[in-house]
Short mmCIF file of C-alpha atoms in Angstrom, two decimals:
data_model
loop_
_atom_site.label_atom_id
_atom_site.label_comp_id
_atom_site.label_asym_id
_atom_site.label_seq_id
_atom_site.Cartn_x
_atom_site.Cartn_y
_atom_site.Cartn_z
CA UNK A 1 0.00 0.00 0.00
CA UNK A 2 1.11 3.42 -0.83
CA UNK A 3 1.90 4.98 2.14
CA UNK A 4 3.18 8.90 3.14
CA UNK A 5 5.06 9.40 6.34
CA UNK A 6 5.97 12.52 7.17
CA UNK A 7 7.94 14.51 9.79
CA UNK A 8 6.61 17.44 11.18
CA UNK A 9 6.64 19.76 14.52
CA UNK A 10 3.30 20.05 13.90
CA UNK A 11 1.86 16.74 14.06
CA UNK A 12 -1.63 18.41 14.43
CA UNK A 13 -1.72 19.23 11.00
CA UNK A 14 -2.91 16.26 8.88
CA UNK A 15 -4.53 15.16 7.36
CA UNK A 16 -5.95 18.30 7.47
CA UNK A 17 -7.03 19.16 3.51
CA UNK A 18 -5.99 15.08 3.05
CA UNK A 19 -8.54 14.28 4.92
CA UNK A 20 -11.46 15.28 2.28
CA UNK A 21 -12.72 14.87 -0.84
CA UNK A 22 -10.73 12.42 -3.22
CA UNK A 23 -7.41 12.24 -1.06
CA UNK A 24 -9.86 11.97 2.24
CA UNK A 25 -11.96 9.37 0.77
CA UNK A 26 -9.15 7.36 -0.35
CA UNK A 27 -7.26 7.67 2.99
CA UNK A 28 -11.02 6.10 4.60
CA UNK A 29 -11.27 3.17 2.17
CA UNK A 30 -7.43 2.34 2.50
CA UNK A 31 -6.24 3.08 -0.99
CA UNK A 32 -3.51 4.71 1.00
CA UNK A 33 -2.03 5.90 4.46
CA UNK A 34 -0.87 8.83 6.31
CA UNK A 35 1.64 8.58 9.39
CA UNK A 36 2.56 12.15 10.88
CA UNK A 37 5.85 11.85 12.93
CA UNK A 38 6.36 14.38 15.45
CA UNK A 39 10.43 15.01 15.25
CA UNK A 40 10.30 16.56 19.00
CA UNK A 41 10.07 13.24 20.07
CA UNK A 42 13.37 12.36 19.00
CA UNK A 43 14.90 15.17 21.48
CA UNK A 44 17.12 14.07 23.65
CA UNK A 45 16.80 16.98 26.21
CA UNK A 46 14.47 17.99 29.20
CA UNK A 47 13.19 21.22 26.74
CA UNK A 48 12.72 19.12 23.94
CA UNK A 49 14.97 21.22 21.55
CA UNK A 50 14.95 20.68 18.16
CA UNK A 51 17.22 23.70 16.56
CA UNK A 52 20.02 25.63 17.30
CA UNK A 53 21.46 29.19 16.32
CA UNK A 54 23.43 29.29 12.82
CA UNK A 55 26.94 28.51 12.28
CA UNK A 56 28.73 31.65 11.33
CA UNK A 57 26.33 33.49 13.04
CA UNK A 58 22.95 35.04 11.14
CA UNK A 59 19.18 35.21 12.11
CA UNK A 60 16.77 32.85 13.00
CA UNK A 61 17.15 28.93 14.07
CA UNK A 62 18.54 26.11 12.01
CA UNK A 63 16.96 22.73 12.80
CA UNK A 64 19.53 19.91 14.49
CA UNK A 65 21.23 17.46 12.18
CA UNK A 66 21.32 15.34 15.43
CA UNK A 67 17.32 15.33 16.40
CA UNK A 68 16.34 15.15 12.71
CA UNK A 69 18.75 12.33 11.86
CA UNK A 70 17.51 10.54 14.86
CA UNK A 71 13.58 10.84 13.61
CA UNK A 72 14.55 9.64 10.28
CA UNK A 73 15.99 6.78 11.71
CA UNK A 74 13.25 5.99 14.03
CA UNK A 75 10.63 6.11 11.49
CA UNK A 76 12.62 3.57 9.13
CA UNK A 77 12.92 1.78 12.52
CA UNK A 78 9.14 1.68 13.30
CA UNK A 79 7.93 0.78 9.38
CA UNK A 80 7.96 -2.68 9.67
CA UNK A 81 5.70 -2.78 12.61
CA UNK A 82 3.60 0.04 10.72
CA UNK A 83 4.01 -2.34 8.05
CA UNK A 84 3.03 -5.35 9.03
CA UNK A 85 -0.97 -4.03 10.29
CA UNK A 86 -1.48 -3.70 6.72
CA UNK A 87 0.63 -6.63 5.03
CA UNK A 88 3.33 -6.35 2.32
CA UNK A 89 3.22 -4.46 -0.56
CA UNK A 90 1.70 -4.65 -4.42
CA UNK A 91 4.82 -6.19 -5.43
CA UNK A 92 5.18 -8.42 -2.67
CA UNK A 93 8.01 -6.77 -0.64
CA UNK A 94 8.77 -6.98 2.65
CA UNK A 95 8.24 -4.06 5.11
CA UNK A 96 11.80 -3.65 4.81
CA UNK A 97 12.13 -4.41 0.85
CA UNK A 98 9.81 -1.35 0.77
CA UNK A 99 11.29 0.97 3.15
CA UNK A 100 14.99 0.76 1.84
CA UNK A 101 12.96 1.98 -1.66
CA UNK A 102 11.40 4.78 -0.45
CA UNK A 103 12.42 8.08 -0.90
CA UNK A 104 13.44 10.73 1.58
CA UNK A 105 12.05 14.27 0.97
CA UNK A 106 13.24 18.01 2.08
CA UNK A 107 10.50 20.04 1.28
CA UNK A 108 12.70 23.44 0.55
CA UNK A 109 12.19 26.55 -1.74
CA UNK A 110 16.16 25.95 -3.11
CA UNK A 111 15.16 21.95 -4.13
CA UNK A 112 14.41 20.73 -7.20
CA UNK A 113 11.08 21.71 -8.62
CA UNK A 114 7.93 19.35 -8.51
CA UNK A 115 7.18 18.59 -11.24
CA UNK A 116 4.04 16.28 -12.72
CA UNK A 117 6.86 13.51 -13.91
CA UNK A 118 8.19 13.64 -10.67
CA UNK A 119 5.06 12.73 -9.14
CA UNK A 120 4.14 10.19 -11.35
CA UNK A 121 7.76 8.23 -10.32
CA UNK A 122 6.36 9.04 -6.28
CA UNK A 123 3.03 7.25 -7.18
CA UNK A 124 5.23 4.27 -8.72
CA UNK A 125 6.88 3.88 -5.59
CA UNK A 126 5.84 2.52 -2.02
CA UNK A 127 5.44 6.32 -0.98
CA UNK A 128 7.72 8.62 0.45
CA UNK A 129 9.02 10.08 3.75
CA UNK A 130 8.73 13.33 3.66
CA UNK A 131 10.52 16.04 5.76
CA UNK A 132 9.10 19.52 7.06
CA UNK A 133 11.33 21.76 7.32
CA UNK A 134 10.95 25.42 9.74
CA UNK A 135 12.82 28.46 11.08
CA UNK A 136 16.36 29.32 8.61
CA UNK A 137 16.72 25.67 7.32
CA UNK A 138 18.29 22.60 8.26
CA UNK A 139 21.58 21.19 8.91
CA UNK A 140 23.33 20.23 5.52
CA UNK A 141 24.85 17.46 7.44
CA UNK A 142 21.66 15.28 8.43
CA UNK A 143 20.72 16.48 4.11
CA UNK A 144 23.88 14.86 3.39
CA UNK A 145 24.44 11.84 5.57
CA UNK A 146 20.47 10.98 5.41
CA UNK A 147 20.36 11.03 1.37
CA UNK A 148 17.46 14.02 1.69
CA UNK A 149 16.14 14.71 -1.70
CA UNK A 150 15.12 18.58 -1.68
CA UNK A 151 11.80 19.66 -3.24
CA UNK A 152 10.43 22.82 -3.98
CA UNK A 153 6.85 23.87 -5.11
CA UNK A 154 7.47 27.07 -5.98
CA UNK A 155 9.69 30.36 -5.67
CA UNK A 156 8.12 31.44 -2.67
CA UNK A 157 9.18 30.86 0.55
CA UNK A 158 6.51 29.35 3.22
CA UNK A 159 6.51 29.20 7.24
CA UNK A 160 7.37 25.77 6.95
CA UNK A 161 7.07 22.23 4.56
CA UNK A 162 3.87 21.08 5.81
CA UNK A 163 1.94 22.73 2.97
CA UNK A 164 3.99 22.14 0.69
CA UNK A 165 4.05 18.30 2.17
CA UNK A 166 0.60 18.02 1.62
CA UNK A 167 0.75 19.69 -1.73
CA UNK A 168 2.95 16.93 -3.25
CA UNK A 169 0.72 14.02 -1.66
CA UNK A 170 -2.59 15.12 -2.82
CA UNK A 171 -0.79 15.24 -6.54
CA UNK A 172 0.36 11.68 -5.76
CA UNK A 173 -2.76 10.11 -4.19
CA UNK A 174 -4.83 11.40 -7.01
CA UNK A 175 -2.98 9.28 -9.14
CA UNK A 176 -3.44 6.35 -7.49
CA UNK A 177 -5.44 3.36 -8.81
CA UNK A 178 -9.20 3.58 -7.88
CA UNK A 179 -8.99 7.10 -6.51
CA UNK A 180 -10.32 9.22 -9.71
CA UNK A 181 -13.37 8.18 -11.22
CA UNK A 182 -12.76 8.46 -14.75
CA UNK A 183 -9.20 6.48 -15.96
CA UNK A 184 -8.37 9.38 -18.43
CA UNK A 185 -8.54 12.02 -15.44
CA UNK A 186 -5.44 11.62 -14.92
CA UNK A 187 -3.78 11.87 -18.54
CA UNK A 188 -5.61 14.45 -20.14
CA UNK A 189 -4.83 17.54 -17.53
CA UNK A 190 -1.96 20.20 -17.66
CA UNK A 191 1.71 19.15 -17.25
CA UNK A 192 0.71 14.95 -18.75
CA UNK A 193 2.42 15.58 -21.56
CA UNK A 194 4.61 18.75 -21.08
CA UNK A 195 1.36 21.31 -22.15
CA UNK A 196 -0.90 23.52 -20.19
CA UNK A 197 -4.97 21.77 -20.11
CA UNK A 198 -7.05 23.33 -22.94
CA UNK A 199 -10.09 25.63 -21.85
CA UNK A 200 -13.09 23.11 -20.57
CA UNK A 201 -16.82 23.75 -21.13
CA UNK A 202 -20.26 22.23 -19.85
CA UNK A 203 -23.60 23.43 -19.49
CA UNK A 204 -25.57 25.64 -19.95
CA UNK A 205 -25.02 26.41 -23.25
CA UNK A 206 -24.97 30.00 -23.41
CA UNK A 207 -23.46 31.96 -20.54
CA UNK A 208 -23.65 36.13 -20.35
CA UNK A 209 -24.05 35.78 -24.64
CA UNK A 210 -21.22 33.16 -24.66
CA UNK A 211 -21.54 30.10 -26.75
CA UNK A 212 -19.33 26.63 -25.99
CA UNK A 213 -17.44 26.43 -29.02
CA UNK A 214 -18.96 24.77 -31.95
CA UNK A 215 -16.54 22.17 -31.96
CA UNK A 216 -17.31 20.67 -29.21
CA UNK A 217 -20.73 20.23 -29.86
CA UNK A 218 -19.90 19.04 -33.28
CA UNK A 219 -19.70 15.13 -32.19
CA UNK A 220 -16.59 15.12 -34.52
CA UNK A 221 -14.42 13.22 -32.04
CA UNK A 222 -11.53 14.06 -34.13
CA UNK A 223 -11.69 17.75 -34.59
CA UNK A 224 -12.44 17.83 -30.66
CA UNK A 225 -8.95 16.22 -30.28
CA UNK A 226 -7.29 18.74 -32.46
CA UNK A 227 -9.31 21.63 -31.26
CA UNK A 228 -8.01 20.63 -27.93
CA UNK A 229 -4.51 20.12 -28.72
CA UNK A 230 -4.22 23.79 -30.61
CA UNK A 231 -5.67 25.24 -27.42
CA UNK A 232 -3.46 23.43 -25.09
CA UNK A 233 -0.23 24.69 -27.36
CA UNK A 234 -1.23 28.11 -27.59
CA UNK A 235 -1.85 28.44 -23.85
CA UNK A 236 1.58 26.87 -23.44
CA UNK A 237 3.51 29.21 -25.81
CA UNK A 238 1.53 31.57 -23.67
CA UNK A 239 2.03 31.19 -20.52
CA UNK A 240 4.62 29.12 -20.03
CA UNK A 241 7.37 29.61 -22.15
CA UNK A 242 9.45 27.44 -20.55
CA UNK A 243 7.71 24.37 -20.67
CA UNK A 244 7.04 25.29 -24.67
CA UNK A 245 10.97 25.66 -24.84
CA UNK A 246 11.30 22.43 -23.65
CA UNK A 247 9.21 20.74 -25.50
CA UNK A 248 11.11 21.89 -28.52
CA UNK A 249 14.40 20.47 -27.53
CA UNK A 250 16.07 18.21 -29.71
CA UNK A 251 15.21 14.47 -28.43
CA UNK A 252 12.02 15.93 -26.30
CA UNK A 253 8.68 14.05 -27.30
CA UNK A 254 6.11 15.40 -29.18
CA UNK A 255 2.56 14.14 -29.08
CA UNK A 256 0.95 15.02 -32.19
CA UNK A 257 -2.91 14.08 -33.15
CA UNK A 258 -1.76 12.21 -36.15
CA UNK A 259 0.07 9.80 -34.83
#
């Protein structure tokens, strides 16, 4: 079973928006699980201190490579008793097959942006641990030593990763088998194949003196699909020139209607 564990100082948190709709429902029928790991409780003092001041001096706290390191551990530690309440995994793997796969997260505004093939490789995957960073940072040390993949959602800077956390694992759990209704849901959206989603229409037919497009009232399947790949390519040369760039990069793939 897919499962995301993440650790937090605020425990409290989740599910939180995980708990509703499509992720929520999924999380209730057991298409997937949720453990939130307070890292506290890997303190080793009578305050339960989790950060320190910078090296070199500068503002703010930095969490402890120590603490962290130690609630990493423990939750690798505790997986195959987590594990083993809810059997092995769709491949067959042992508890600790599956945990030696998973991958270790740093949600941080200087990691590696998510991106939608990203997420698809998460969803592939027994489901990741996922760290929450707060205050300045945290140790490089424990990002080192710990094999802490950094990931950003965008270029902003939050109060901490538990947003951003839950950010990444709604866009995994939606992927999962048997949590959309509708197979295609999935493939036909923005980012599936490196465009933006074309403009969608439903009833009524006329809104404020605007029509839906003939097209797609035409029952021409065909012109629908081209009609819908135009409008996805000019929204992409757009708005995002980037991903347009990209996808005109020698070796990139392009999805055509023909063929």
């Amino acid at each position: 079973m897919w499962r995301a564990t993440v650790l937090t100082l605020f425990p409290e948190m989740f599910p939180g928006p995980l708990g509703i709709s499509l992720a929520g429902r999924a999380l209730a029928s057991g298409i997937w699980q949720l453990e939130a790991r307070d890292i506290r409780a890997s303190a080793t003092d009578r305050h339960r201190s989790v950060d320190d001041t910078p090296a070199g001096g500068g503002p703010g706290m930095v969490l402890r490579a120590d603490v962290l390191a130690s609630a990493i551990d423990a939750a690798g530690c505790d997986a195959g008793a987590f594990s083993s309440e809810v059997g092995t995994g769709s491949r067959g793997e042992t508890a600790t097959t599956q945990e030696s796969r998973r991958p270790r997260l740093l949600m941080s505004p200087r990691g590696r942006p998510l991106t939608q093939k990203r997420v698809r490789e998460l969803v592939e995957g027994p489901g990741p641990l996922i760290v929450c960073g707060r205050f300045e940072g945290v140790d490089q040390r424990v990002i080192d030593a710990r094999g802490l993949e950094e990931v950003s959602i965008g270029d902003y800077v939050l109060s901490g990763g538990e947003l951003a956390a839950m950010v990444l694992i709604d866009a995994c759990v939606r992927l999962l088998p048997g949590v959309m209704g509708k197979l295609d849901s999935g493939t036909e959206e923005s980012f599936s194949d490196g465009l933006l989603e074309y403009p969608q229409y439903t009833r009524p037919q006329s809104f404020e003196g605007h029509g839906i497009p003939e097209v797609l009232t035409s029952g021409d399947h065909a012109r629908v699909e081209a009609w819908r790949r135009a409008q996805a390519e000019a929204l992409t040369k757009a708005r995002r020139p980037d991903l347009w760039a990209a996808r005109q990069a020698p070796g990139a793939p392009k999805n055509t209607t023909d063929g």
